[in-house]
XYZ file of N, CA, C and O in Angstrom:
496
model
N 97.030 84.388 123.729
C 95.705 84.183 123.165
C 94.791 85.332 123.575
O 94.830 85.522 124.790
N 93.892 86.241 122.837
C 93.148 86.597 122.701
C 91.889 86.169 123.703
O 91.222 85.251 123.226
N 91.477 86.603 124.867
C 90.250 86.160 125.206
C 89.366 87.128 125.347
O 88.356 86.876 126.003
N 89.535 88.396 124.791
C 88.287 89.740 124.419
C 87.579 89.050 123.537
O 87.877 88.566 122.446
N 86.063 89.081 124.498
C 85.151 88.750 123.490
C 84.168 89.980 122.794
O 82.984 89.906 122.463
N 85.026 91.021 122.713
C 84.685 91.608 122.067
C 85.009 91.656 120.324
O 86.048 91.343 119.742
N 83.710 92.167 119.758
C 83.877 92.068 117.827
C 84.595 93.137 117.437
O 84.972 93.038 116.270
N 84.942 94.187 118.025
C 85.601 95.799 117.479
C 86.678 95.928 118.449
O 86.650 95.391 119.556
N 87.894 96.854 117.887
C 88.968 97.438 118.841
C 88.811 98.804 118.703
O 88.705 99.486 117.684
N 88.811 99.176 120.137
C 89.065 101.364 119.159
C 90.359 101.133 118.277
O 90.980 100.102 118.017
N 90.585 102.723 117.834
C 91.342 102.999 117.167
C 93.311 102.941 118.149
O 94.369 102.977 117.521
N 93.228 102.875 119.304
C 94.166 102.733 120.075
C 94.612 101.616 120.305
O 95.831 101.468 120.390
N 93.616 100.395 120.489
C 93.996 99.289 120.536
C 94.882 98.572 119.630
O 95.871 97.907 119.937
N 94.129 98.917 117.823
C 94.899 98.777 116.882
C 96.336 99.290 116.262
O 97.119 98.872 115.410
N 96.236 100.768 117.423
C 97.709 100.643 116.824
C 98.688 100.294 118.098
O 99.892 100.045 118.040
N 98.229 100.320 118.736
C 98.977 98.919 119.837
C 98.829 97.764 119.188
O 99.840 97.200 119.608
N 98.433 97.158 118.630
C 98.448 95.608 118.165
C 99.432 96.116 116.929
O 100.439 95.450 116.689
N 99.187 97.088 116.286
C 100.156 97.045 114.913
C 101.270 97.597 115.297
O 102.197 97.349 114.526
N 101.556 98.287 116.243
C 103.256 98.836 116.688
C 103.814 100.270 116.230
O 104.913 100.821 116.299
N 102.201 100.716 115.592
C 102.391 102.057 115.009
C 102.149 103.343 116.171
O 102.408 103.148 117.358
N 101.757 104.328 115.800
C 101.752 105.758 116.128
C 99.878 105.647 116.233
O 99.094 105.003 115.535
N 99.628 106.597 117.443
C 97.873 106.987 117.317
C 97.709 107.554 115.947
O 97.015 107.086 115.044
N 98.377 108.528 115.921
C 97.990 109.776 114.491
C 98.085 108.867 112.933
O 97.426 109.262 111.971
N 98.903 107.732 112.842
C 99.136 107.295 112.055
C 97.964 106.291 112.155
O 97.448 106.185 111.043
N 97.319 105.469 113.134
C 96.237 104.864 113.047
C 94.996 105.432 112.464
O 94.322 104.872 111.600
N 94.688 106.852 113.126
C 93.908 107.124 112.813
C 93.850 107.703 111.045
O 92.886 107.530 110.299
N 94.837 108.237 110.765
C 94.944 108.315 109.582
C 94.890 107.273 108.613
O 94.392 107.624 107.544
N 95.240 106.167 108.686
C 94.613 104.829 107.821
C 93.534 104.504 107.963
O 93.015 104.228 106.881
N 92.530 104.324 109.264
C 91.090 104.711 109.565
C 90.593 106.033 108.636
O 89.593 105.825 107.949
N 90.926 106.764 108.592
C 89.937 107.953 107.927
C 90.812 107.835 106.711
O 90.376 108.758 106.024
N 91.606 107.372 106.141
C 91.471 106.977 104.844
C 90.781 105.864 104.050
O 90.426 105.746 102.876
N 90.740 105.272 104.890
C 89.594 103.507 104.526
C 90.981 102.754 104.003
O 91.077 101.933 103.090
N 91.610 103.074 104.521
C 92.428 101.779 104.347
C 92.053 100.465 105.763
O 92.652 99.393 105.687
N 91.390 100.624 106.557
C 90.852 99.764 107.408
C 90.102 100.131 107.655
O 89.923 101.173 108.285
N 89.030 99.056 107.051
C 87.090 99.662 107.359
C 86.968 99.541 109.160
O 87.407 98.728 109.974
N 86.261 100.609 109.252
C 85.610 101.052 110.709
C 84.482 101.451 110.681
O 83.824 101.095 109.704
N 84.033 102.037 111.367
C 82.695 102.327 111.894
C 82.606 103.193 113.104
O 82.771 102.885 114.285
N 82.210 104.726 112.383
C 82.414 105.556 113.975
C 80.886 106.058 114.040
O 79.974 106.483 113.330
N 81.401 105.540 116.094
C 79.619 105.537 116.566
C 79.991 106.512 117.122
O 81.132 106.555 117.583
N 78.927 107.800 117.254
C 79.110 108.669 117.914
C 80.619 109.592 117.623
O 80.767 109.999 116.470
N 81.666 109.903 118.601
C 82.770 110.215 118.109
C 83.958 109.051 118.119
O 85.103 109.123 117.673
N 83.305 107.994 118.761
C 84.443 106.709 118.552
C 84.536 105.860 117.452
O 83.523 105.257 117.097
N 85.759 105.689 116.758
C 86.027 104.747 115.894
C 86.248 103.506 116.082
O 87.345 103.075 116.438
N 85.014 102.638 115.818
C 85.541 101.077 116.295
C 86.164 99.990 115.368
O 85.196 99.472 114.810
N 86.990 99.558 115.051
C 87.320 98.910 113.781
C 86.820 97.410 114.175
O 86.736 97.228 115.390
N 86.514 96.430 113.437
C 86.169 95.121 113.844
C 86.700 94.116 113.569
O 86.841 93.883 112.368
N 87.145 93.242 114.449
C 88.601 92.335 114.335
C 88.338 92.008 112.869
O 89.103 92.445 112.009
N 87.596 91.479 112.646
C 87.719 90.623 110.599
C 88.113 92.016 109.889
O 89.091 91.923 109.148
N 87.812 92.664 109.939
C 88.567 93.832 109.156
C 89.733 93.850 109.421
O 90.463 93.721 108.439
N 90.314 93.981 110.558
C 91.808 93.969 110.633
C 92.457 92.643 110.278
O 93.682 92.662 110.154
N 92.113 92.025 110.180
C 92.579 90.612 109.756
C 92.324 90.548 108.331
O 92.993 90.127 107.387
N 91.301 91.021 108.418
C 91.259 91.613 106.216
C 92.424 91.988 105.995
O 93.043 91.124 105.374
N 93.091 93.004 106.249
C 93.670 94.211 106.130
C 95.363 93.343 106.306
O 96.344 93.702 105.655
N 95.373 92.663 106.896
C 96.920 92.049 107.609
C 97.013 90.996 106.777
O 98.118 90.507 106.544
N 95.595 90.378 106.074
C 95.716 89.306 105.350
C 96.104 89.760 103.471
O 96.786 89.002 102.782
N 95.726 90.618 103.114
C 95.577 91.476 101.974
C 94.117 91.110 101.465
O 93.989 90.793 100.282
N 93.192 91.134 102.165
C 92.041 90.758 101.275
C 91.124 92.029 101.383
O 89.911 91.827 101.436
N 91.566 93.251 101.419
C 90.990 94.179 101.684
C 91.328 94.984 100.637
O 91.746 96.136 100.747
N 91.165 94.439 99.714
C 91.504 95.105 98.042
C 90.709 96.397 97.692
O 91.311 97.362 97.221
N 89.271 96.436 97.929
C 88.876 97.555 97.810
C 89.658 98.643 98.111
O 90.018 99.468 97.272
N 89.991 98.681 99.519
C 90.700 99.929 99.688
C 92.022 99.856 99.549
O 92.727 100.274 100.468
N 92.546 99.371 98.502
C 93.718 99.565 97.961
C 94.499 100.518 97.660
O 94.059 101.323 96.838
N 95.985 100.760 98.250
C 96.544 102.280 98.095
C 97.711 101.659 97.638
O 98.249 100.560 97.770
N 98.025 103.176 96.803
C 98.821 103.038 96.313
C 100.072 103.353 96.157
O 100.032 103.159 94.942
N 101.682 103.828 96.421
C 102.845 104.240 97.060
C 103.065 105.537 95.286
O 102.742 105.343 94.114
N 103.623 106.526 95.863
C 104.207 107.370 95.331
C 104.620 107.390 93.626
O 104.331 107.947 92.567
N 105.392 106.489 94.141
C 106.268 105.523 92.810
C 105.150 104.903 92.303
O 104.703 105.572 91.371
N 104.510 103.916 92.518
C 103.226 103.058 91.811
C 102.216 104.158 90.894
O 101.646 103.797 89.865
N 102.131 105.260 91.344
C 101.347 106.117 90.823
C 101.854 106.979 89.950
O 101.039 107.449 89.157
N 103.375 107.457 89.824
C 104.519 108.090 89.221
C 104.411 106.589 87.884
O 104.853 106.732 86.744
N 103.938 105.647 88.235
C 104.651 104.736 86.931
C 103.799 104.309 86.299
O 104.023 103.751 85.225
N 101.884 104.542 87.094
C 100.792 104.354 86.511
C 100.516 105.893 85.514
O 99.708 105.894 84.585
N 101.278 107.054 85.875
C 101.023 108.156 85.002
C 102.164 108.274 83.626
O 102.051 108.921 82.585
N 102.958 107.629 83.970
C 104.158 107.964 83.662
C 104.905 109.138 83.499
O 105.355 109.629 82.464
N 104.993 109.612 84.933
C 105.361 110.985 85.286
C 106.504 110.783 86.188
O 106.670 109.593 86.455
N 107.487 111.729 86.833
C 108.496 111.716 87.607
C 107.810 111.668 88.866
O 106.668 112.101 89.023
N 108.756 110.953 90.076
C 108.010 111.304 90.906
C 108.049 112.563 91.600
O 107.512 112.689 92.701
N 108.610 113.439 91.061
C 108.294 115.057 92.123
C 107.319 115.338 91.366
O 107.029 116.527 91.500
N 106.644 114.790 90.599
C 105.349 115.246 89.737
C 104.518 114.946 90.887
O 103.854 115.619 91.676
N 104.815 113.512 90.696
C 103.798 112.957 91.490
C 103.431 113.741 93.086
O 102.330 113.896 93.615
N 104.887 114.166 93.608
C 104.920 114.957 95.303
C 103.992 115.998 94.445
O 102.786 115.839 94.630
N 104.339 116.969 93.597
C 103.868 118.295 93.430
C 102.271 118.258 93.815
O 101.700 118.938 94.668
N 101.701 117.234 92.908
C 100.282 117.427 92.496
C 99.613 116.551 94.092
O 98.383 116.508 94.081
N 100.180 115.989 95.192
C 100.034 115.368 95.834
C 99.829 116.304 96.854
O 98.874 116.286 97.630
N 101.027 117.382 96.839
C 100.724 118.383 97.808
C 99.565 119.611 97.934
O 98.885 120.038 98.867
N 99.717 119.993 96.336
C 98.391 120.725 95.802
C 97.367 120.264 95.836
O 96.375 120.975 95.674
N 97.271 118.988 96.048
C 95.696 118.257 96.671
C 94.794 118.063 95.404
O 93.567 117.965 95.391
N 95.735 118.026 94.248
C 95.633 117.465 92.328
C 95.009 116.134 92.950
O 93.814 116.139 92.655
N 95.310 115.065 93.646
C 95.255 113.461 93.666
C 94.730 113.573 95.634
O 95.373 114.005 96.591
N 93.518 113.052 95.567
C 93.537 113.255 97.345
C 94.090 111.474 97.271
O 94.136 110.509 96.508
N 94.421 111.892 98.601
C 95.648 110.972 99.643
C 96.183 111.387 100.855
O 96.016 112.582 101.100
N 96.803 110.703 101.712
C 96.950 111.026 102.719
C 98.110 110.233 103.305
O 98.478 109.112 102.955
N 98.659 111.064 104.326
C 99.861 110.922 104.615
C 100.248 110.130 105.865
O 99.778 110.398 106.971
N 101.236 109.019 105.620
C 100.878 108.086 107.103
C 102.333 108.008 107.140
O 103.141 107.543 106.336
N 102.441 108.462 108.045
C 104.301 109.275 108.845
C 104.830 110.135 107.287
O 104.530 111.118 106.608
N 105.694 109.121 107.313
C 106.991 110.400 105.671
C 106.742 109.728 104.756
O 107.707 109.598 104.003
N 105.406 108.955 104.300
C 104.987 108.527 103.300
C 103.314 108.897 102.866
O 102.297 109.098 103.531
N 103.664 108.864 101.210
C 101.792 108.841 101.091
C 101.278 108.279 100.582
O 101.843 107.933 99.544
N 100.175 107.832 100.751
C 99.285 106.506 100.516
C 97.976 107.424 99.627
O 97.265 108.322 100.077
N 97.983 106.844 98.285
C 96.801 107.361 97.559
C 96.181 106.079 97.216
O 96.719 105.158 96.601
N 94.566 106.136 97.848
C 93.737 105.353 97.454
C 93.626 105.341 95.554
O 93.655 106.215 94.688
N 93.473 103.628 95.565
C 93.574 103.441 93.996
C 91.852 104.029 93.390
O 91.438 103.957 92.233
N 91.309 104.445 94.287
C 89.936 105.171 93.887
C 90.040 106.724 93.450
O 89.472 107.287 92.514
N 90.898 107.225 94.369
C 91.487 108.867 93.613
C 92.158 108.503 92.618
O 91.971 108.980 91.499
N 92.751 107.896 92.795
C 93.739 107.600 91.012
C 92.397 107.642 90.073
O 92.087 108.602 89.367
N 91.884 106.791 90.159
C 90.930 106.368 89.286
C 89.779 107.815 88.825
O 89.151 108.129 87.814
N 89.962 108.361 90.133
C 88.934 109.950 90.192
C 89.294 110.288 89.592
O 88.600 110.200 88.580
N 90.346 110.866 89.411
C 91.698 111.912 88.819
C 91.642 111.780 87.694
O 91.662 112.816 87.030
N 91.534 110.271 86.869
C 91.648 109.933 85.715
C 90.717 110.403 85.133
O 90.970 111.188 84.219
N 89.447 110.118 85.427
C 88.084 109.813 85.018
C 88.265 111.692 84.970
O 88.414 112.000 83.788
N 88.287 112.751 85.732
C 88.237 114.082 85.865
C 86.856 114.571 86.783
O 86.202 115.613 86.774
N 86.759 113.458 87.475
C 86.066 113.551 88.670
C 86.615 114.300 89.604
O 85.879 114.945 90.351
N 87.625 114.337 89.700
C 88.614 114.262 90.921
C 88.974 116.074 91.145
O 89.267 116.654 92.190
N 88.817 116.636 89.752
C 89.383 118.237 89.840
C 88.635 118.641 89.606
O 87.798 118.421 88.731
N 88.807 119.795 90.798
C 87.822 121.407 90.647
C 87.900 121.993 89.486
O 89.026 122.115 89.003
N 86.913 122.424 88.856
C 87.413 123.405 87.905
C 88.082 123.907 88.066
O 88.576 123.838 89.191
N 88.861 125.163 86.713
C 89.328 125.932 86.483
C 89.193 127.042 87.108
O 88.138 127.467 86.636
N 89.721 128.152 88.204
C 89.411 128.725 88.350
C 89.244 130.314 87.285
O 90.252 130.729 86.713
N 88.313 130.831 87.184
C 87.829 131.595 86.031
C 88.994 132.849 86.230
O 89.472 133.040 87.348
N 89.486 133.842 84.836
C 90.522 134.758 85.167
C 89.515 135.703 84.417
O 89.105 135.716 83.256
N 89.267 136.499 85.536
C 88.482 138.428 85.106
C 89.506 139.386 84.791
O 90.459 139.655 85.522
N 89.294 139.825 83.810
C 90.097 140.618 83.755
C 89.144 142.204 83.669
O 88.072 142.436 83.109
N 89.966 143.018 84.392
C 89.055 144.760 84.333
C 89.444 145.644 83.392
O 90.652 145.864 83.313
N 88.657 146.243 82.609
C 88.953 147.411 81.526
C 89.385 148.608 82.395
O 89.686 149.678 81.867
């Protein structure tokens, strides 16, 4: 049983409670796949969020797997790696997988999401 009466865990605590990697915590933190809140330079996440998050009710920040996004474009998925690596779709990488928020999808679509063209000069 739980007797921290505290409302937030750092970012260490949580991935001790989840069985993961620091780098990989923090990387689902700074993707918003688990809402936090950083005071100062600490990230505090707050237990109902993580319990959001473990429960699936944390739909907003919904991500999406490789394949899911390869079958929402209907593209191959080394399409999908290519434009993933070129930073075409932002997302982010949590160990040997990548997780694209269903909000870049949605960027991407809309043409929010890409820099222009870069312009070609040519000299006489």
């Amino acid at each position: 049983m739980d007797n921290d009466k505290r409302l937030v865990w750092t970012v260490e605590e949580v991935a001790e409670r989840l069985g993961i990697g620091l780098s990989t915590a923090y990387e689902v933190v700074n993707a918003g796949t688990i809402r936090a809140r950083q005071i100062n330079r600490k990230w505090l996440i707050p237990k109902a969020a993580l319990s959001e998050y473990l429960d699936g009710r944390d739909n907003p920040a919904r991500v999406l797997s490789m394949d899911e996004v390869a079958e929402a474009l209907g593209v191959h998925r080394n399409t999908v790696s290519a434009m993933l690596n070129e930073g075409t779709i932002r997302a982010v990488r949590a160990g040997r997988t990548w997780k694209i928020p269903l909000t870049a999808l949605e960027e991407y679509l809309a043409g929010r999401d890409n820099p222009p063209a870069k312009e070609e000069t040519y000299e006489e």
